[in-house]
Amino acid sequence: MTWLVTGGAGYIGAHVVRSLLADGAEVVVLDDLSTGAASRVPPRTPFVQGSVLDRRLVAGALTEHRVDGVVHIAAKKQVGESMADPLLYYRENVEGLVALLDSCRDAGVDKVVFSSSAATYGLPDVDLVDEETRTAPLSPYGESKLVGEWLLRHCERAYGIRVLNLRYFNVAGAATPELGDVGVFNLIPMVFERLQAGRRPRVFGGDYPTPDGTCVRDYVHVADIADAHRVAARALESGATGATYNIGRGEGSSVLDVLRVIGEVTGRDTTPDVVDRRPGDPARIVADVRRIREGLGFTARHDLTAMVDSAWAGWQLRHP
Ligand code: WQD
């Protein structure tokens, strides 16, 4: 089977490409290199540089490479940026998906793994978020992912395009240092950046109703995220469709837990400055992971130390 991975030169996409290749799949990468890097595409893997919005380019890639299914990861993914520029997010993430699905329908490609997000849930007030928890996204980013899920549901019914949605929780780490996240938009790289500058890490709010007062998240290793895509792609090949899965570990870590592990891994003092809450942050968001475990046999294997350790190796490679 041949899978087109959109966003395959990005942080998550490059891991997914490797996971599919290791499983014996044929892979084609489509990426506009707006945030990805061509150096992340493995040698001998066909690479098409361009946007999912370019229908002619995508249609050509689907037929030329006889693509059987698409893992759609290409998207904008910063919550704050989506608040400042909602049109950008609706264009790239929603129109981008419309264009991609047009091309899939026309080319007879009938399998899609869709990269969705825990941002679809907004501010859940449950201990463990399962896939039936009410969706109430707080940002154009989260909305764009939820709209994507809705659109795919209709395309499944109308055109027979099979789909599995994967809602990622907090992705971290790297399979190898070269594949590390180059963005400094999430807790772990933001802490590394502060430490590197000789400054204290910041904790956004110490008065949340959580055991240590800091926000709790479900951090999941990008290699596990990649593995979930491989499993989902194989399930689609076997006829699965229509399900939405959380991808997390089902385990909560507070900001202070993460700082403690960063201190252990880096040997640096991670005593933080506790500053004001960041608007829109839920106190706690942790996945219920039973559905994907029972439905697809997938379980995340890496712990927080493995995530921080591998993220730190990548950071040091890029910031010697
Ligand atoms: C984690 C925790 C911060 C930096 C976002 C998106 C989500 C998903 C993943 C794409 C929070 C705290 C952070 C710092 C801190 N993206 N923090 N000091 O906000 O949970 O999730 O990325 O799908 O949709 O919303 O991730 O890494 O920004 O923050 O205290 O310097 O760390 O307040 O509690 P978040 P994050």
Tab-separated table of C-alpha atoms and ligand atoms in Angstrom:
chain	number	residue	atom	x	y	z
A	1	MET	CA	0.000	0.000	0.000
A	2	THR	CA	1.149	3.536	-0.731
A	3	TRP	CA	0.426	6.326	1.736
A	4	LEU	CA	0.702	10.038	1.034
A	5	VAL	CA	1.780	11.844	4.201
A	6	THR	CA	0.889	15.537	4.020
A	7	GLY	CA	3.150	17.565	6.290
A	8	GLY	CA	5.611	14.688	6.105
A	9	ALA	CA	8.625	17.022	6.386
A	10	GLY	CA	7.405	18.464	9.685
A	11	TYR	CA	8.073	17.412	13.242
A	12	ILE	CA	5.211	14.910	13.646
A	13	GLY	CA	4.938	14.018	9.962
A	14	ALA	CA	8.602	12.999	9.684
A	15	HIS	CA	8.087	10.552	12.542
A	16	VAL	CA	4.952	9.147	10.905
A	17	VAL	CA	6.824	8.674	7.610
A	18	ARG	CA	9.500	6.630	9.376
A	19	SER	CA	6.977	4.524	11.213
A	20	LEU	CA	5.124	3.666	7.998
A	21	LEU	CA	8.361	2.909	6.124
A	22	ALA	CA	9.582	0.657	8.943
A	23	ASP	CA	6.308	-1.238	8.640
A	24	GLY	CA	6.905	-1.880	4.943
A	25	ALA	CA	4.539	0.705	3.472
A	26	GLU	CA	5.382	2.823	0.432
A	27	VAL	CA	5.354	6.504	1.355
A	28	VAL	CA	5.110	9.758	-0.594
A	29	VAL	CA	5.632	13.061	1.220
A	30	LEU	CA	3.750	16.260	0.406
A	31	ASP	CA	4.916	19.365	2.254
A	32	ASP	CA	5.030	23.065	1.425
A	33	LEU	CA	8.114	23.506	3.672
A	34	SER	CA	6.473	26.455	5.437
A	35	THR	CA	7.602	24.926	8.712
A	36	GLY	CA	8.965	21.563	7.557
A	37	ALA	CA	12.427	20.844	6.181
A	38	ALA	CA	13.320	18.800	3.099
A	39	SER	CA	16.210	17.305	5.094
A	40	ARG	CA	13.645	15.394	7.168
A	41	VAL	CA	12.412	13.444	4.135
A	42	PRO	CA	14.244	10.116	4.035
A	43	PRO	CA	16.420	9.435	0.978
A	44	ARG	CA	14.569	7.581	-1.818
A	45	THR	CA	11.183	8.672	-0.449
A	46	PRO	CA	9.331	10.605	-3.159
A	47	PHE	CA	8.864	14.220	-2.105
A	48	VAL	CA	6.335	16.616	-3.610
A	49	GLN	CA	6.891	20.203	-2.539
A	50	GLY	CA	3.656	22.173	-2.349
A	51	SER	CA	0.412	22.815	-0.552
A	52	VAL	CA	-2.666	20.647	-0.114
A	53	LEU	CA	-4.523	23.677	-1.500
A	54	ASP	CA	-2.887	23.064	-4.876
A	55	ARG	CA	-5.459	20.661	-6.334
A	56	ARG	CA	-3.562	20.073	-9.554
A	57	LEU	CA	-0.358	19.198	-7.722
A	58	VAL	CA	-2.099	16.881	-5.256
A	59	ALA	CA	-4.162	15.166	-7.964
A	60	GLY	CA	-0.954	14.554	-9.924
A	61	ALA	CA	0.795	13.098	-6.889
A	62	LEU	CA	-2.117	10.789	-6.048
A	63	THR	CA	-2.275	9.300	-9.539
A	64	GLU	CA	1.429	9.299	-10.370
A	65	HIS	CA	2.327	7.424	-7.182
A	66	ARG	CA	-0.834	5.271	-7.139
A	67	VAL	CA	-1.645	6.424	-3.629
A	68	ASP	CA	-4.017	4.195	-1.633
A	69	GLY	CA	-4.523	6.419	1.402
A	70	VAL	CA	-3.605	9.758	2.917
A	71	VAL	CA	-2.284	10.585	6.368
A	72	HIS	CA	-3.223	14.257	6.607
A	73	ILE	CA	-0.950	16.110	8.997
A	74	ALA	CA	-0.199	19.325	7.075
A	75	ALA	CA	-1.777	22.140	9.101
A	76	LYS	CA	-1.166	25.260	11.120
A	77	LYS	CA	-1.024	24.370	14.806
A	78	GLN	CA	-0.512	27.364	17.064
A	79	VAL	CA	-3.450	28.300	19.219
A	80	GLY	CA	-2.348	31.912	19.821
A	81	GLU	CA	-1.591	32.524	16.159
A	82	SER	CA	-5.036	31.201	15.268
A	83	MET	CA	-6.645	33.793	17.553
A	84	ALA	CA	-4.654	36.573	15.853
A	85	ASP	CA	-5.252	35.303	12.307
A	86	PRO	CA	-8.350	33.080	12.136
A	87	LEU	CA	-8.613	33.371	8.350
A	88	LEU	CA	-5.186	31.788	8.006
A	89	TYR	CA	-6.325	28.802	10.091
A	90	TYR	CA	-9.628	28.326	8.276
A	91	ARG	CA	-7.819	28.605	4.941
A	92	GLU	CA	-4.949	26.251	5.695
A	93	ASN	CA	-6.753	23.730	7.883
A	94	VAL	CA	-10.344	23.758	6.612
A	95	GLU	CA	-9.993	24.832	2.967
A	96	GLY	CA	-6.847	22.732	2.817
A	97	LEU	CA	-8.819	19.658	3.855
A	98	VAL	CA	-11.638	20.469	1.396
A	99	ALA	CA	-9.128	20.687	-1.434
A	100	LEU	CA	-7.379	17.485	-0.371
A	101	LEU	CA	-10.676	15.595	-0.177
A	102	ASP	CA	-11.691	16.885	-3.611
A	103	SER	CA	-8.486	15.423	-4.972
A	104	CYS	CA	-8.986	12.149	-3.072
A	105	ARG	CA	-12.540	11.704	-4.322
A	106	ASP	CA	-11.548	12.432	-7.915
A	107	ALA	CA	-8.595	10.041	-7.749
A	108	GLY	CA	-10.545	7.285	-5.977
A	109	VAL	CA	-8.397	7.481	-2.837
A	110	ASP	CA	-10.673	6.236	-0.085
A	111	LYS	CA	-8.659	6.144	3.148
A	112	VAL	CA	-7.720	9.093	5.394
A	113	VAL	CA	-5.990	9.227	8.771
A	114	PHE	CA	-6.780	12.693	10.098
A	115	SER	CA	-4.551	14.550	12.508
A	116	SER	CA	-6.932	16.050	15.055
A	117	SER	CA	-6.329	17.491	18.480
A	118	ALA	CA	-7.338	17.523	22.130
A	119	ALA	CA	-7.921	21.242	21.442
A	120	THR	CA	-11.340	20.106	20.149
A	121	TYR	CA	-12.412	19.569	23.784
A	122	GLY	CA	-11.748	23.103	25.047
A	123	LEU	CA	-11.963	23.229	28.847
A	124	PRO	CA	-13.205	19.791	29.874
A	125	ASP	CA	-14.176	19.398	33.528
A	126	VAL	CA	-13.743	15.640	33.737
A	127	ASP	CA	-10.880	13.672	35.218
A	128	LEU	CA	-10.258	11.672	32.062
A	129	VAL	CA	-11.436	12.965	28.700
A	130	ASP	CA	-12.951	10.243	26.552
A	131	GLU	CA	-13.996	10.652	22.949
A	132	GLU	CA	-17.630	11.213	23.941
A	133	THR	CA	-16.711	14.198	26.107
A	134	ARG	CA	-18.412	17.303	24.760
A	135	THR	CA	-16.316	19.150	22.176
A	136	ALA	CA	-16.147	22.907	22.758
A	137	PRO	CA	-12.988	24.290	21.141
A	138	LEU	CA	-11.793	27.681	22.363
A	139	SER	CA	-9.769	28.779	19.359
A	140	PRO	CA	-9.953	28.845	15.565
A	141	TYR	CA	-7.222	26.205	15.686
A	142	GLY	CA	-9.341	23.797	17.748
A	143	GLU	CA	-12.415	24.637	15.661
A	144	SER	CA	-10.568	23.926	12.434
A	145	LYS	CA	-9.758	20.416	13.682
A	146	LEU	CA	-13.329	19.757	14.799
A	147	VAL	CA	-14.729	21.053	11.496
A	148	GLY	CA	-12.283	18.696	9.781
A	149	GLU	CA	-13.720	15.747	11.695
A	150	TRP	CA	-17.265	16.796	10.755
A	151	LEU	CA	-16.366	17.216	7.101
A	152	LEU	CA	-14.713	13.808	7.007
A	153	ARG	CA	-17.793	12.211	8.544
A	154	HIS	CA	-19.890	13.592	5.710
A	155	CYS	CA	-17.369	12.537	3.081
A	156	GLU	CA	-17.400	9.025	4.460
A	157	ARG	CA	-21.156	8.839	4.104
A	158	ALA	CA	-21.373	10.615	0.756
A	159	TYR	CA	-18.296	9.322	-1.086
A	160	GLY	CA	-17.224	6.243	0.860
A	161	ILE	CA	-13.939	7.820	2.014
A	162	ARG	CA	-12.948	5.842	5.117
A	163	VAL	CA	-11.536	7.882	7.992
A	164	LEU	CA	-9.964	7.574	11.424
A	165	ASN	CA	-9.440	10.746	13.487
A	166	LEU	CA	-6.548	10.898	15.936
A	167	ARG	CA	-6.859	13.524	18.657
A	168	TYR	CA	-3.350	14.164	19.944
A	169	PHE	CA	-2.760	15.348	23.475
A	170	ASN	CA	0.574	17.082	24.323
A	171	VAL	CA	3.203	15.808	21.888
A	172	ALA	CA	6.864	15.882	22.961
A	173	GLY	CA	10.251	14.245	22.392
A	174	ALA	CA	11.944	12.926	19.263
A	175	ALA	CA	12.865	9.514	17.857
A	176	THR	CA	16.340	10.834	16.979
A	177	PRO	CA	17.908	14.236	17.741
A	178	GLU	CA	17.668	15.320	14.076
A	179	LEU	CA	13.898	14.827	14.136
A	180	GLY	CA	13.347	17.073	17.153
A	181	ASP	CA	10.789	19.865	17.253
A	182	VAL	CA	12.390	23.063	15.970
A	183	GLY	CA	9.503	25.217	17.216
A	184	VAL	CA	9.651	26.829	20.646
A	185	PHE	CA	5.908	26.935	21.273
A	186	ASN	CA	5.368	24.298	23.961
A	187	LEU	CA	6.391	23.823	27.562
A	188	ILE	CA	9.474	21.622	27.161
A	189	PRO	CA	11.274	23.654	24.454
A	190	MET	CA	10.213	26.901	26.164
A	191	VAL	CA	11.887	25.720	29.365
A	192	PHE	CA	15.020	24.678	27.456
A	193	GLU	CA	15.178	28.131	25.893
A	194	ARG	CA	14.943	29.855	29.278
A	195	LEU	CA	17.609	27.593	30.791
A	196	GLN	CA	19.899	28.213	27.831
A	197	ALA	CA	19.503	31.967	28.333
A	198	GLY	CA	20.413	31.544	31.996
A	199	ARG	CA	16.898	32.451	33.101
A	200	ARG	CA	14.399	30.686	35.299
A	201	PRO	CA	11.633	28.709	33.603
A	202	ARG	CA	8.193	30.246	33.939
A	203	VAL	CA	5.124	28.499	35.305
A	204	PHE	CA	1.896	30.007	33.990
A	205	GLY	CA	-0.236	29.938	37.111
A	206	GLY	CA	0.322	28.220	40.448
A	207	ASP	CA	-3.216	28.493	41.804
A	208	TYR	CA	-5.098	25.932	39.721
A	209	PRO	CA	-7.317	23.382	41.486
A	210	THR	CA	-4.752	20.615	40.928
A	211	PRO	CA	-2.577	18.741	43.475
A	212	ASP	CA	0.404	21.129	43.167
A	213	GLY	CA	-1.503	24.136	41.802
A	214	THR	CA	-0.044	23.890	38.275
A	215	CYS	CA	-1.764	22.685	35.100
A	216	VAL	CA	-1.885	18.970	34.384
A	217	ARG	CA	-1.420	17.592	30.865
A	218	ASP	CA	-1.083	14.244	29.143
A	219	TYR	CA	2.344	14.293	27.468
A	220	VAL	CA	2.885	11.692	24.771
A	221	HIS	CA	6.073	10.844	22.880
A	222	VAL	CA	6.048	11.720	19.185
A	223	ALA	CA	7.296	8.186	18.394
A	224	ASP	CA	4.128	6.850	20.043
A	225	ILE	CA	2.046	9.358	18.078
A	226	ALA	CA	3.721	8.060	14.917
A	227	ASP	CA	3.018	4.480	15.908
A	228	ALA	CA	-0.666	5.299	16.392
A	229	HIS	CA	-0.792	6.575	12.790
A	230	ARG	CA	0.785	3.381	11.511
A	231	VAL	CA	-1.773	1.322	13.429
A	232	ALA	CA	-4.621	3.516	12.159
A	233	ALA	CA	-3.413	3.255	8.553
A	234	ARG	CA	-3.291	-0.537	8.818
A	235	ALA	CA	-6.776	-0.577	10.353
A	236	LEU	CA	-8.133	1.469	7.434
A	237	GLU	CA	-6.532	-1.012	5.031
A	238	SER	CA	-8.465	-3.763	6.840
A	239	GLY	CA	-11.771	-1.921	6.438
A	240	ALA	CA	-12.018	0.136	9.639
A	241	THR	CA	-13.686	3.519	9.438
A	242	GLY	CA	-15.570	6.230	11.267
A	243	ALA	CA	-13.813	6.227	14.646
A	244	THR	CA	-12.176	9.003	16.624
A	245	TYR	CA	-9.351	8.156	19.021
A	246	ASN	CA	-7.524	10.030	21.742
A	247	ILE	CA	-3.747	9.616	21.524
A	248	GLY	CA	-2.228	10.112	24.932
A	249	ARG	CA	-0.846	8.064	27.779
A	250	GLY	CA	-3.805	8.420	30.098
A	251	GLU	CA	-1.464	9.849	32.711
A	252	GLY	CA	-1.357	13.400	33.966
A	253	SER	CA	1.838	15.379	34.630
A	254	SER	CA	1.817	18.840	36.159
A	255	VAL	CA	4.052	21.661	34.988
A	256	LEU	CA	6.124	21.126	38.144
A	257	ASP	CA	6.406	17.390	37.368
A	258	VAL	CA	7.801	18.296	33.948
A	259	LEU	CA	10.246	20.803	35.446
A	260	ARG	CA	11.459	18.180	37.899
A	261	VAL	CA	12.182	15.724	35.062
A	262	ILE	CA	13.869	18.472	33.016
A	263	GLY	CA	16.075	19.185	36.033
A	264	GLU	CA	17.028	15.504	36.326
A	265	VAL	CA	17.751	15.130	32.606
A	266	THR	CA	19.678	18.366	32.079
A	267	GLY	CA	21.350	18.657	35.459
A	268	ARG	CA	20.211	22.295	35.569
A	269	ASP	CA	18.378	24.123	38.318
A	270	THR	CA	14.760	24.345	37.171
A	271	THR	CA	13.409	26.396	40.093
A	272	PRO	CA	10.696	28.399	38.331
A	273	ASP	CA	9.218	31.862	38.447
A	274	VAL	CA	5.507	31.391	38.958
A	275	VAL	CA	3.741	34.040	36.868
A	276	ASP	CA	0.112	34.798	35.978
A	277	ARG	CA	-2.128	32.211	34.425
A	278	ARG	CA	-2.124	32.110	30.629
A	279	PRO	CA	-5.680	32.836	29.390
A	280	GLY	CA	-7.550	29.802	28.067
A	281	ASP	CA	-5.437	27.105	29.744
A	282	PRO	CA	-7.531	24.256	31.170
A	283	ALA	CA	-6.442	23.161	34.665
A	284	ARG	CA	-6.303	19.557	33.622
A	285	ILE	CA	-6.665	17.666	30.384
A	286	VAL	CA	-5.770	13.989	30.413
A	287	ALA	CA	-6.900	11.375	27.898
A	288	ASP	CA	-8.969	8.322	28.528
A	289	VAL	CA	-7.077	5.956	26.214
A	290	ARG	CA	-9.264	2.885	26.488
A	291	ARG	CA	-10.894	3.236	23.073
A	292	ILE	CA	-7.699	3.015	21.025
A	293	ARG	CA	-6.266	0.329	23.275
A	294	GLU	CA	-9.337	-1.849	22.942
A	295	GLY	CA	-10.159	-0.912	19.344
A	296	LEU	CA	-6.734	-0.897	17.696
A	297	GLY	CA	-4.478	-2.502	20.315
A	298	PHE	CA	-2.398	0.679	20.617
A	299	THR	CA	-0.673	1.773	23.831
A	300	ALA	CA	1.911	4.534	24.215
A	301	ARG	CA	5.224	3.115	25.436
A	302	HIS	CA	7.471	6.072	26.268
A	303	ASP	CA	7.432	7.861	29.617
A	304	LEU	CA	8.037	11.512	30.442
A	305	THR	CA	11.757	10.967	31.061
A	306	ALA	CA	12.145	9.465	27.577
A	307	MET	CA	10.345	12.481	26.098
A	308	VAL	CA	12.458	15.058	27.944
A	309	ASP	CA	15.685	13.137	27.371
A	310	SER	CA	15.155	12.885	23.611
A	311	ALA	CA	13.889	16.473	23.338
A	312	TRP	CA	17.013	17.667	25.171
A	313	ALA	CA	19.306	15.708	22.822
A	314	GLY	CA	17.610	17.411	19.866
A	315	TRP	CA	17.809	20.821	21.519
A	316	GLN	CA	21.537	20.434	22.173
A	317	LEU	CA	22.122	19.380	18.572
A	318	ARG	CA	20.438	22.585	17.327
A	319	HIS	CA	21.876	24.864	20.042
A	320	PRO	CA	25.436	23.663	20.615
B	1	WQD	C1	1.582	22.985	28.602
B	1	WQD	C2	1.407	23.514	30.021
B	1	WQD	C3	1.031	25.884	30.136
B	1	WQD	C4	5.054	27.071	28.857
B	1	WQD	C5	-1.114	23.303	23.283
B	1	WQD	C6	-2.358	23.438	22.479
B	1	WQD	C7	-2.918	22.078	22.190
B	1	WQD	C8	-1.884	21.187	21.542
B	1	WQD	C9	-0.639	21.161	22.321
B	1	WQD	C10	-1.876	21.169	19.139
B	1	WQD	C11	0.286	24.554	30.138
B	1	WQD	C12	2.311	25.503	30.821
B	1	WQD	C13	3.911	26.365	29.182
B	1	WQD	C14	5.779	27.727	29.887
B	1	WQD	C15	4.171	26.930	31.465
B	1	WQD	N1	-1.524	21.664	20.236
B	1	WQD	N2	3.480	26.307	30.469
B	1	WQD	N3	5.312	27.636	31.156
B	1	WQD	O1	-1.321	24.682	26.007
B	1	WQD	O2	-1.386	22.312	26.933
B	1	WQD	O3	-1.466	22.677	24.514
B	1	WQD	O4	-0.195	22.484	22.588
B	1	WQD	O5	-2.719	20.329	18.920
B	1	WQD	O6	-4.004	22.242	21.375
B	1	WQD	O7	-3.291	24.195	23.203
B	1	WQD	O8	0.630	23.077	25.650
B	1	WQD	O9	3.057	23.108	25.898
B	1	WQD	O10	1.835	25.307	25.579
B	1	WQD	O11	1.615	24.108	27.727
B	1	WQD	O12	3.778	26.909	32.657
B	1	WQD	O13	6.802	28.397	29.675
B	1	WQD	O14	2.591	24.198	30.380
B	1	WQD	O15	0.351	26.880	30.858
B	1	WQD	O16	-0.339	24.349	31.358
B	1	WQD	P1	-0.954	23.260	25.867
B	1	WQD	P2	1.859	23.929	26.141
